Amino acid sequence: MRANLTIIDGPREGEIFEIGGDPVSIGREAGNAIVLRDASVSRRHCIIESRDGSVFISDLGSLNGTLINGAKSSGTALQNGDVVKIGDFTLRYSNGLPTDRESSIAIDETEFRLPANSLQIKIEDVFGAMARDLAAILKISETVISIRDPAKLEPALLDLIMEVVPADSGAIVIVDDRLEIVRSVVRDRRNPAADVTVSKTVVAQVLRDRRVLVIPDTSPVGSESLLGSRARSLIAVPIVVFERPIAAIYLMSATISFEESHAGFLTAVAGIGGLALENANSWAALESENSRLRAEAFSKSMLGESDAMRRVFEVIRKVATVDSTVLIDGESGTGKELAAQSIHLNGKRRDMPFVAVNCAALTESLIESELFGHEKGAFTGAVSQKKGKIELASGGTLFLDEIGELNVGVQAKLLRVLQEREFERVGGTRPIRADIRLVAATNRDLQTEVKSGRFREDLFYRLNVVRLTMPALRERADDIPLLAEYFTAKYAAQMNRRLRGISAAAMRLLTKYDFPGNVRELENAIERAVVLGAGEWILPEDLPEDLVEGRRNGDEPASNYHDAILELKRKLIVEAVAKAKGSIVDAAKLLGVHPNYLHRLIRNLEIRSEIDG
């Protein structure tokens, strides 16, 4: 019979896998020789291979490890009958040879007399103690598994322990990978404000040896720290998770001597508490990672290293943690909605909806229904009830873009939402609670709008709690190369184009242009260059003509210098086409530009008739 592995526990109990001469990989992926489809098993978990007449099993860096008879495997030789733990699967290894005979009982009929110091316990007392300990363990288990914050879990665990064990004082000591104490929680039953002295040597010993230490009487020990703590008896229990010591339970008593039963109870609690602490720490780490990823998403969506953008980031970080209303102003295309999203994503409402409304895109007849919703039959065409954007944003953030476009009637209703935190649907009579955070944006000067009577003064002051001004791109020109490279990579990936970047000449044009359309105009220019360009680099001829000419759309050239440049371009193009006998491709070669760019120049300079003539 060949060597094999047999599953002896779990849903696939009894399934047998033969082990041959070739290496056998085990894991969750379909490509393994033995596939164990379970989340507890890594994609490539471990491998079994023959070397020098023996069969070895090696872990492949799996998350949960590979255990042989309860010990972690790192190139372990398998013996007949070894129990292998892979994730939640338990298997037994057989080398195909017959196992040893089963052991039998040997009867010794010699008379045995109980020694005088023997201890006899009534069965009902044993079961009574077991029942008490079991009830306490169940209570501890139910409590600690529901706590996800390590700062709350550690003191709760210590309180539960001291409800059962008659200790006068105690501590849970948390250590790092070097077994150095990083923090602790302490309790003194008689004086809650008193300090608790803990022996660092004792903590280090129980964690290093991974053994429970019980000292029934500390007086012969002679330790100054133990004598100073006035402890008559001491017990210390290591908390070990996945073979890694993470903490110690440390209890002291001045009145009783700790016994083996206390050690057994605390060992069980340490097992439960260890998993709870590990889960709480993992949860805290995930929360921290989520915060980091949100911050990373925030920084990626709003790129900038200039002083102007650093000030914007600082305001967002401060205002995101509170529920204050924010008014964002700035020119079109500066990223006001991105700033609003960043405020939402970095705040406590981040897991709730972010609802954006462009007030300029809705007619006066629709804006009220869009914001507040309407009841069935409220007006012609209202065939059913509709929830408005305020209601849909409940618990989250409502972003009103171009709020300066709202008519005065809707402004009055919005003011009520901010003051009373409630509203009514159009045609409705029942007030609805508005649990929202409001962020508004405008490219208008609302103070000027207030003076002209087009915007309510009281609403302006309700909105203008925190003011955030997004800088124009010309005010943060240092960020243009960073943004341009980002948009180039973004659109090259979307369009499956292999681009090495932006040429130096094209970058000079980008940094000298004032971008009246701000970041939006820059993004559109780069997208256009990626679409129309043909080489590995974005060249000046790939950029919009107005950007190349250094002027805004619709503007005339700024000076006679630009007139002269345009006239020279016309002359060069006409002469090149004439030399190329009408061939645009050959003319482009003579001029050293791409044919597509030459076609655009001919069209924009309006010299088609001169060329054809």
PDB file of N, CA and C in Angstrom, residues 97 110 161 170 231 310 316 320 323 355 432 498 513 521 579 582 587 594 609:
ATOM      1  N   LEU A  97       2.892   1.159   5.877  1.00  0.00           N
ATOM      2  CA  LEU A  97       3.362   0.033   6.694  1.00  0.00           C
ATOM      3  C   LEU A  97       2.384  -0.223   7.824  1.00  0.00           C
ATOM      4  N   THR A 110      -1.978  -6.182  43.438  1.00  0.00           N
ATOM      5  CA  THR A 110      -1.368  -5.917  44.746  1.00  0.00           C
ATOM      6  C   THR A 110      -2.215  -4.928  45.529  1.00  0.00           C
ATOM      7  N   ILE A 161     -12.378  38.471  34.921  1.00  0.00           N
ATOM      8  CA  ILE A 161     -11.506  37.503  35.611  1.00  0.00           C
ATOM      9  C   ILE A 161     -11.577  37.705  37.116  1.00  0.00           C
ATOM     10  N   GLY A 170      -4.642  42.841  40.170  1.00  0.00           N
ATOM     11  CA  GLY A 170      -4.268  42.103  38.964  1.00  0.00           C
ATOM     12  C   GLY A 170      -3.979  43.034  37.806  1.00  0.00           C
ATOM     13  N   ALA A 231       2.109  40.840  48.172  1.00  0.00           N
ATOM     14  CA  ALA A 231       1.366  39.686  47.675  1.00  0.00           C
ATOM     15  C   ALA A 231       1.781  38.439  48.425  1.00  0.00           C
ATOM     16  N   ARG A 310      -1.718  72.459  -0.262  1.00  0.00           N
ATOM     17  CA  ARG A 310      -1.453  71.997   1.106  1.00  0.00           C
ATOM     18  C   ARG A 310      -2.413  72.667   2.083  1.00  0.00           C
ATOM     19  N   ILE A 316      -9.507  70.506   4.778  1.00  0.00           N
ATOM     20  CA  ILE A 316     -10.344  69.311   4.611  1.00  0.00           C
ATOM     21  C   ILE A 316     -10.143  68.351   5.773  1.00  0.00           C
ATOM     22  N   ALA A 320     -13.380  67.595   8.124  1.00  0.00           N
ATOM     23  CA  ALA A 320     -13.988  66.287   7.836  1.00  0.00           C
ATOM     24  C   ALA A 320     -14.478  65.596   9.097  1.00  0.00           C
ATOM     25  N   ASP A 323     -19.422  67.929  11.799  1.00  0.00           N
ATOM     26  CA  ASP A 323     -20.585  67.970  10.905  1.00  0.00           C
ATOM     27  C   ASP A 323     -20.920  69.382  10.438  1.00  0.00           C
ATOM     28  N   VAL A 355     -24.603  62.185  -1.862  1.00  0.00           N
ATOM     29  CA  VAL A 355     -25.559  62.517  -2.926  1.00  0.00           C
ATOM     30  C   VAL A 355     -25.239  63.911  -3.452  1.00  0.00           C
ATOM     31  N   ILE A 432     -40.375  65.522   7.741  1.00  0.00           N
ATOM     32  CA  ILE A 432     -39.420  64.415   7.648  1.00  0.00           C
ATOM     33  C   ILE A 432     -38.083  64.896   8.186  1.00  0.00           C
ATOM     34  N   ARG A 498       0.494  52.623 -25.238  1.00  0.00           N
ATOM     35  CA  ARG A 498       1.790  52.586 -24.569  1.00  0.00           C
ATOM     36  C   ARG A 498       2.439  53.958 -24.728  1.00  0.00           C
ATOM     37  N   TYR A 513       0.890  77.945 -19.931  1.00  0.00           N
ATOM     38  CA  TYR A 513      -0.501  78.297 -20.238  1.00  0.00           C
ATOM     39  C   TYR A 513      -1.253  78.591 -18.941  1.00  0.00           C
ATOM     40  N   GLU A 521      -9.844  71.713 -17.816  1.00  0.00           N
ATOM     41  CA  GLU A 521      -9.298  72.005 -19.139  1.00  0.00           C
ATOM     42  C   GLU A 521      -7.999  71.236 -19.370  1.00  0.00           C
ATOM     43  N   LYS A 579       6.696  72.361 -52.226  1.00  0.00           N
ATOM     44  CA  LYS A 579       7.858  71.518 -52.490  1.00  0.00           C
ATOM     45  C   LYS A 579       7.477  70.039 -52.554  1.00  0.00           C
ATOM     46  N   GLY A 582       2.054  69.008 -53.246  1.00  0.00           N
ATOM     47  CA  GLY A 582       0.693  68.790 -52.753  1.00  0.00           C
ATOM     48  C   GLY A 582       0.531  67.641 -51.778  1.00  0.00           C
ATOM     49  N   ALA A 587       5.049  66.863 -47.002  1.00  0.00           N
ATOM     50  CA  ALA A 587       5.240  68.200 -46.430  1.00  0.00           C
ATOM     51  C   ALA A 587       5.483  68.112 -44.925  1.00  0.00           C
ATOM     52  N   HIS A 594       3.958  65.781 -37.340  1.00  0.00           N
ATOM     53  CA  HIS A 594       3.097  64.661 -37.699  1.00  0.00           C
ATOM     54  C   HIS A 594       2.058  65.123 -38.733  1.00  0.00           C
ATOM     55  N   SER A 609      -7.229  77.086 -49.156  1.00  0.00           N
ATOM     56  CA  SER A 609      -7.376  77.622 -50.514  1.00  0.00           C
ATOM     57  C   SER A 609      -6.027  77.975 -51.117  1.00  0.00           C
TER      58      SER A 609
END
